[in-house]
Amino acid sequence: MTVGADGRRSTLAFALGLARHPARPRRWAVGAYVEGLAGMRPRGEMHIRPGHYLGLSPLPGGITNVCLVTADRARLADPSGALDDVLRRDPQLRDRATAVRRISPVTALGPLAVDVSGTGLPGLVLAGDAAGFVDPMTGDGLRLALHGAWLAAGAVLAELETPGVEAWRRLAAARRQAFARKLRVNRLLRGMVARPTVVRVGAIGVRLVRACCAVSLASPGDEAFARRWSTS
Ligand SMILES: Cc1cc2nc3c(=O)[nH]c(=O)nc-3n(C[C@H](O)[C@H](O)[C@H](O)COP(=O)(O)OP(=O)(O)OC[C@H]3O[C@@H](n4cnc5c(N)ncnc54)[C@H](O)[C@@H]3O)c2cc1C
């Protein structure tokens, strides 16, 4: 059995026609590590704006990982300028970003979205991002990659122990059961942030009904899953 765990741009999955970049959404990521971003707390932040979003992840030692995701490919011509620009101009962030100093090279990658049509073939299963990549907006890629790897291992062991149903078929069924609902929510969110008008209306909604927003973010944020695992 071969396990393809070679990431979002899986050579195996693309070469075998199991994965492709969809025509939409087309988004690119620009990221770097910075120091001096004021007001960071232990939780990460996701700032969704018309046309782009910005993820801020706190790290030890006052370091922050800053990741801009944009549909505007022209911004990749000057990735570090794009990051500086977003931090300097954003009305919620500019006062916090006055002392920001970049401490790493800027990385740019994309297009981000990958559609995977199958979880393997006879003799092959895909694990992690190779089996499907979700938009990083919801911050749950690592959890899904690890859970997907665990399901792939189970499917391989089941085929080796009781041959009959091929591992990739077992894996497809297991992934459907584990992820179908969650991936629908993620796709819906991904579609919403691509529409500037929806983002503007959503921003008003957040101000009016914060409680509803907390509930609707619990699913992509995997709160129920985290609670189950921390108590088991
Ligand atoms: C911009 C961006 C932001 C993200 N933000 C978050 C976040 O905030 N929270 C979160 O949980 N997740 C996030 N993710 C998702 C997360 O990074 C992935 O879900 C996770 O890294 C997937 O793990 P993986 O092992 O499947 O793939 P990868 O981490 O991509 O690992 C694949 C490995 O395979 C290796 N490889 C590839 N080809 C070969 C080959 N032919 N031979 C040998 N080795 C090979 C690669 O070098 C790599 O080390 C983000 C992703 C992106 C792109």
Short mmCIF file of C-alpha atoms and ligand atoms in Angstrom, two decimals:
data_model
loop_
_atom_site.label_atom_id
_atom_site.label_comp_id
_atom_site.label_asym_id
_atom_site.label_seq_id
_atom_site.Cartn_x
_atom_site.Cartn_y
_atom_site.Cartn_z
CA MET A 1 0.00 0.00 0.00
CA THR A 2 1.19 3.51 -0.76
CA VAL A 3 0.11 6.42 1.44
CA GLY A 4 0.25 9.75 -0.38
CA ALA A 5 0.83 12.40 2.31
CA ASP A 6 2.67 14.90 0.14
CA GLY A 7 0.56 17.93 0.90
CA ARG A 8 -1.78 20.35 -0.86
CA ARG A 9 0.12 20.20 -4.17
CA SER A 10 0.37 16.39 -3.99
CA THR A 11 2.39 15.20 -6.99
CA LEU A 12 0.62 11.84 -6.74
CA ALA A 13 -2.94 13.19 -6.55
CA PHE A 14 -2.42 15.74 -9.37
CA ALA A 15 -0.61 13.25 -11.64
CA LEU A 16 -3.35 10.65 -11.18
CA GLY A 17 -6.11 13.15 -11.92
CA LEU A 18 -7.49 12.94 -8.37
CA ALA A 19 -6.81 16.63 -7.60
CA ARG A 20 -7.01 19.90 -9.51
CA HIS A 21 -7.13 23.63 -8.91
CA PRO A 22 -10.74 24.78 -9.45
CA ALA A 23 -11.44 27.84 -11.59
CA ARG A 24 -12.90 29.49 -8.48
CA PRO A 25 -12.03 30.56 -5.88
CA ARG A 26 -8.56 31.78 -6.95
CA ARG A 27 -6.74 33.07 -3.90
CA TRP A 28 -3.08 33.51 -2.98
CA ALA A 29 -1.40 33.65 0.43
CA VAL A 30 1.41 35.95 1.55
CA GLY A 31 2.93 35.32 4.97
CA ALA A 32 5.77 36.32 7.27
CA TYR A 33 6.79 36.46 10.92
CA VAL A 34 6.83 39.84 12.63
CA GLU A 35 7.64 41.36 16.02
CA GLY A 36 6.02 44.34 17.68
CA LEU A 37 2.36 43.83 16.75
CA ALA A 38 0.59 45.31 19.76
CA GLY A 39 -2.46 43.86 21.47
CA MET A 40 -1.93 40.21 20.56
CA ARG A 41 -3.57 37.78 22.97
CA PRO A 42 -3.13 33.99 23.28
CA ARG A 43 -5.88 33.41 20.69
CA GLY A 44 -5.34 33.87 16.96
CA GLU A 45 -7.25 36.54 15.04
CA MET A 46 -8.95 36.46 11.64
CA HIS A 47 -9.72 39.84 10.06
CA ILE A 48 -12.09 39.43 7.12
CA ARG A 49 -12.32 42.36 4.73
CA PRO A 50 -13.86 42.86 1.28
CA GLY A 51 -11.34 41.27 -1.14
CA HIS A 52 -8.95 39.77 1.38
CA TYR A 53 -8.51 38.37 4.84
CA LEU A 54 -5.65 38.49 7.31
CA GLY A 55 -4.82 35.81 9.88
CA LEU A 56 -2.70 36.69 12.92
CA SER A 57 -1.27 33.83 14.98
CA PRO A 58 0.56 34.59 18.24
CA LEU A 59 3.80 32.70 18.88
CA PRO A 60 6.09 32.65 21.93
CA GLY A 61 8.47 35.58 22.42
CA GLY A 62 6.15 38.27 21.09
CA ILE A 63 6.33 36.93 17.54
CA THR A 64 3.25 36.92 15.30
CA ASN A 65 2.68 34.95 12.12
CA VAL A 66 0.89 37.26 9.69
CA CYS A 67 -0.87 35.69 6.72
CA LEU A 68 -2.69 37.70 4.05
CA VAL A 69 -4.99 35.81 1.66
CA THR A 70 -6.11 37.77 -1.37
CA ALA A 71 -7.92 37.23 -4.65
CA ASP A 72 -5.84 40.00 -6.24
CA ARG A 73 -2.91 38.26 -7.90
CA ALA A 74 -1.30 41.58 -8.80
CA ARG A 75 -0.41 41.99 -5.11
CA LEU A 76 2.06 39.11 -5.46
CA ALA A 77 4.32 41.34 -7.56
CA ASP A 78 5.42 42.91 -4.26
CA PRO A 79 4.52 40.46 -1.46
CA SER A 80 6.25 42.31 1.39
CA GLY A 81 4.72 45.61 0.21
CA ALA A 82 1.29 43.92 0.22
CA LEU A 83 1.71 42.78 3.84
CA ASP A 84 3.01 46.18 5.03
CA ASP A 85 0.23 47.94 3.16
CA VAL A 86 -2.56 45.85 4.71
CA LEU A 87 -1.17 46.26 8.23
CA ARG A 88 -0.60 50.00 7.80
CA ARG A 89 -3.98 50.79 6.25
CA ASP A 90 -6.40 48.49 8.05
CA PRO A 91 -8.55 50.69 10.35
CA GLN A 92 -8.64 47.99 13.08
CA LEU A 93 -4.92 47.21 12.92
CA ARG A 94 -2.97 50.31 11.92
CA ASP A 95 -2.64 51.65 15.48
CA ARG A 96 -1.42 48.25 16.67
CA ALA A 97 1.05 47.91 13.79
CA THR A 98 3.08 51.12 14.21
CA ALA A 99 6.09 49.26 15.71
CA VAL A 100 5.90 46.13 13.54
CA ARG A 101 9.23 44.75 12.32
CA ARG A 102 9.43 41.81 9.92
CA ILE A 103 11.85 39.10 11.13
CA SER A 104 11.55 36.53 8.31
CA PRO A 105 11.46 36.48 4.54
CA VAL A 106 7.98 36.80 3.01
CA THR A 107 6.50 33.62 1.55
CA ALA A 108 3.91 33.70 -1.24
CA LEU A 109 1.97 30.71 -2.53
CA GLY A 110 -1.13 29.80 -4.48
CA PRO A 111 -3.57 29.35 -5.99
CA LEU A 112 -4.78 27.93 -2.70
CA ALA A 113 -7.95 25.99 -3.48
CA VAL A 114 -7.61 22.35 -4.45
CA ASP A 115 -10.56 20.11 -5.30
CA VAL A 116 -9.94 16.42 -4.70
CA SER A 117 -12.28 14.01 -6.46
CA GLY A 118 -11.07 10.76 -4.88
CA THR A 119 -9.27 9.52 -1.80
CA GLY A 120 -7.03 7.07 -3.65
CA LEU A 121 -6.95 4.15 -6.04
CA PRO A 122 -6.32 0.42 -5.63
CA GLY A 123 -3.07 0.26 -3.62
CA LEU A 124 -3.06 3.97 -2.78
CA VAL A 125 -4.70 6.14 -0.13
CA LEU A 126 -4.30 9.89 0.29
CA ALA A 127 -3.76 11.45 3.72
CA GLY A 128 -3.57 14.99 5.08
CA ASP A 129 -3.92 17.89 2.64
CA ALA A 130 -3.30 15.51 -0.28
CA ALA A 131 -6.80 14.15 0.36
CA GLY A 132 -8.39 17.61 0.37
CA PHE A 133 -7.39 21.14 1.30
CA VAL A 134 -9.73 23.50 3.10
CA ASP A 135 -9.42 27.26 2.90
CA PRO A 136 -7.06 28.39 5.71
CA MET A 137 -9.64 31.00 6.77
CA THR A 138 -11.17 28.59 9.26
CA GLY A 139 -7.78 27.68 10.78
CA ASP A 140 -8.59 23.98 11.04
CA GLY A 141 -6.33 22.53 8.30
CA LEU A 142 -3.94 20.80 10.68
CA ARG A 143 -6.76 19.19 12.64
CA LEU A 144 -8.39 17.90 9.43
CA ALA A 145 -5.03 16.71 8.06
CA LEU A 146 -4.28 14.73 11.23
CA HIS A 147 -7.80 13.32 11.50
CA GLY A 148 -7.65 12.38 7.77
CA ALA A 149 -4.29 10.64 8.31
CA TRP A 150 -5.79 8.69 11.22
CA LEU A 151 -8.75 7.60 9.02
CA ALA A 152 -6.33 6.62 6.20
CA ALA A 153 -4.27 4.47 8.61
CA GLY A 154 -7.46 2.75 9.80
CA ALA A 155 -8.55 2.05 6.21
CA VAL A 156 -5.15 0.56 5.29
CA LEU A 157 -5.07 -1.66 8.39
CA ALA A 158 -8.63 -2.83 7.69
CA GLU A 159 -7.74 -3.85 4.12
CA LEU A 160 -4.58 -5.65 5.23
CA GLU A 161 -6.42 -7.48 8.02
CA THR A 162 -9.64 -8.29 6.14
CA PRO A 163 -9.15 -7.95 2.38
CA GLY A 164 -12.32 -7.45 0.36
CA VAL A 165 -13.10 -3.76 0.41
CA GLU A 166 -10.19 -1.67 -0.90
CA ALA A 167 -8.71 0.83 1.54
CA TRP A 168 -9.47 3.88 -0.62
CA ARG A 169 -13.17 2.95 -0.71
CA ARG A 170 -13.26 2.50 3.07
CA LEU A 171 -11.44 5.81 3.42
CA ALA A 172 -13.90 7.60 1.13
CA ALA A 173 -16.81 6.40 3.29
CA ALA A 174 -15.01 7.28 6.54
CA ARG A 175 -14.11 10.78 5.33
CA ARG A 176 -17.68 11.39 4.14
CA GLN A 177 -19.01 10.47 7.56
CA ALA A 178 -16.39 12.48 9.47
CA PHE A 179 -16.10 15.61 7.32
CA ALA A 180 -19.06 16.06 4.94
CA ARG A 181 -21.04 18.45 7.13
CA LYS A 182 -18.02 20.43 8.22
CA LEU A 183 -16.69 20.83 4.67
CA ARG A 184 -20.10 22.12 3.54
CA VAL A 185 -19.93 24.84 6.21
CA ASN A 186 -16.32 25.67 5.24
CA ARG A 187 -17.27 25.95 1.56
CA LEU A 188 -20.19 28.20 2.44
CA LEU A 189 -17.89 30.51 4.46
CA ARG A 190 -15.29 30.45 1.68
CA GLY A 191 -17.98 31.54 -0.80
CA MET A 192 -19.24 34.28 1.54
CA VAL A 193 -15.87 35.95 2.07
CA ALA A 194 -15.37 36.06 -1.69
CA ARG A 195 -18.31 38.49 -1.95
CA PRO A 196 -17.48 42.03 -0.74
CA THR A 197 -21.16 42.90 -0.22
CA VAL A 198 -21.70 39.84 1.98
CA VAL A 199 -18.62 40.79 4.03
CA ARG A 200 -19.94 44.33 4.54
CA VAL A 201 -23.42 43.12 5.54
CA GLY A 202 -21.81 40.42 7.72
CA ALA A 203 -19.77 43.05 9.55
CA ILE A 204 -22.97 44.90 10.47
CA GLY A 205 -24.53 41.58 11.53
CA VAL A 206 -21.59 40.80 13.81
CA ARG A 207 -22.02 44.11 15.59
CA LEU A 208 -25.74 43.50 16.06
CA VAL A 209 -25.81 39.84 17.06
CA ARG A 210 -22.45 38.79 18.44
CA ALA A 211 -23.91 35.74 20.19
CA CYS A 212 -25.17 34.21 16.91
CA CYS A 213 -21.77 34.72 15.34
CA ALA A 214 -20.04 32.95 18.22
CA VAL A 215 -22.34 29.95 17.68
CA SER A 216 -21.83 29.91 13.90
CA LEU A 217 -18.03 30.06 14.32
CA ALA A 218 -17.99 27.14 16.76
CA SER A 219 -18.43 24.62 13.92
CA PRO A 220 -15.57 25.63 11.61
CA GLY A 221 -13.49 26.28 14.74
CA ASP A 222 -13.99 22.64 15.82
CA GLU A 223 -14.99 23.58 19.36
CA ALA A 224 -17.14 20.48 19.92
CA PHE A 225 -14.37 18.24 18.57
CA ALA A 226 -11.74 19.86 20.81
CA ARG A 227 -13.97 19.49 23.87
CA ARG A 228 -14.66 15.80 23.11
CA TRP A 229 -10.95 15.03 22.72
CA SER A 230 -9.80 16.99 25.73
CA THR A 231 -12.16 15.04 27.99
CA SER A 232 -11.53 11.58 26.47
C1 LIG B 1 -1.46 29.87 3.76
C2 LIG B 1 -1.87 28.75 4.67
C3 LIG B 1 -2.24 29.02 5.97
C4 LIG B 1 -2.63 27.98 6.83
N1 LIG B 1 -3.04 28.29 8.09
C5 LIG B 1 -3.43 27.29 8.92
C6 LIG B 1 -3.84 27.56 10.26
O1 LIG B 1 -3.85 28.71 10.70
N2 LIG B 1 -4.23 26.52 11.04
C7 LIG B 1 -4.23 25.23 10.59
O2 LIG B 1 -4.58 24.31 11.33
N3 LIG B 1 -3.83 24.95 9.33
C8 LIG B 1 -3.44 25.94 8.49
N4 LIG B 1 -3.05 25.64 7.21
C9 LIG B 1 -3.15 24.25 6.76
C10 LIG B 1 -2.03 23.37 7.23
O3 LIG B 1 -0.78 23.99 6.94
C11 LIG B 1 -2.14 22.06 6.50
O4 LIG B 1 -3.46 21.53 6.65
C12 LIG B 1 -1.16 21.01 7.01
O5 LIG B 1 0.16 21.51 6.92
C13 LIG B 1 -1.29 19.75 6.16
O6 LIG B 1 -0.34 18.80 6.56
P1 LIG B 1 0.16 17.73 5.51
O7 LIG B 1 1.18 16.93 6.27
O8 LIG B 1 -0.97 17.02 4.88
O9 LIG B 1 0.86 18.56 4.32
P2 LIG B 1 2.17 19.47 4.37
O10 LIG B 1 2.29 20.17 5.66
O11 LIG B 1 2.10 20.28 3.12
O12 LIG B 1 3.35 18.42 4.30
C14 LIG B 1 3.61 17.69 3.12
C15 LIG B 1 5.07 17.30 3.16
O13 LIG B 1 5.34 16.42 2.06
C16 LIG B 1 6.60 16.79 1.53
N5 LIG B 1 6.65 16.31 0.13
C17 LIG B 1 5.95 16.77 -0.93
N6 LIG B 1 6.27 16.06 -2.03
C18 LIG B 1 7.18 15.14 -1.65
C19 LIG B 1 7.87 14.11 -2.32
N7 LIG B 1 7.69 13.88 -3.63
N8 LIG B 1 8.71 13.35 -1.60
C20 LIG B 1 8.91 13.55 -0.27
N9 LIG B 1 8.26 14.51 0.43
C21 LIG B 1 7.41 15.29 -0.25
C22 LIG B 1 6.63 18.32 1.65
O14 LIG B 1 7.96 18.79 1.59
C23 LIG B 1 6.01 18.50 3.03
O15 LIG B 1 6.96 18.45 4.05
C24 LIG B 1 -2.63 26.64 6.35
C25 LIG B 1 -2.24 26.38 5.05
C26 LIG B 1 -1.86 27.41 4.19
C27 LIG B 1 -1.44 27.09 2.77
#
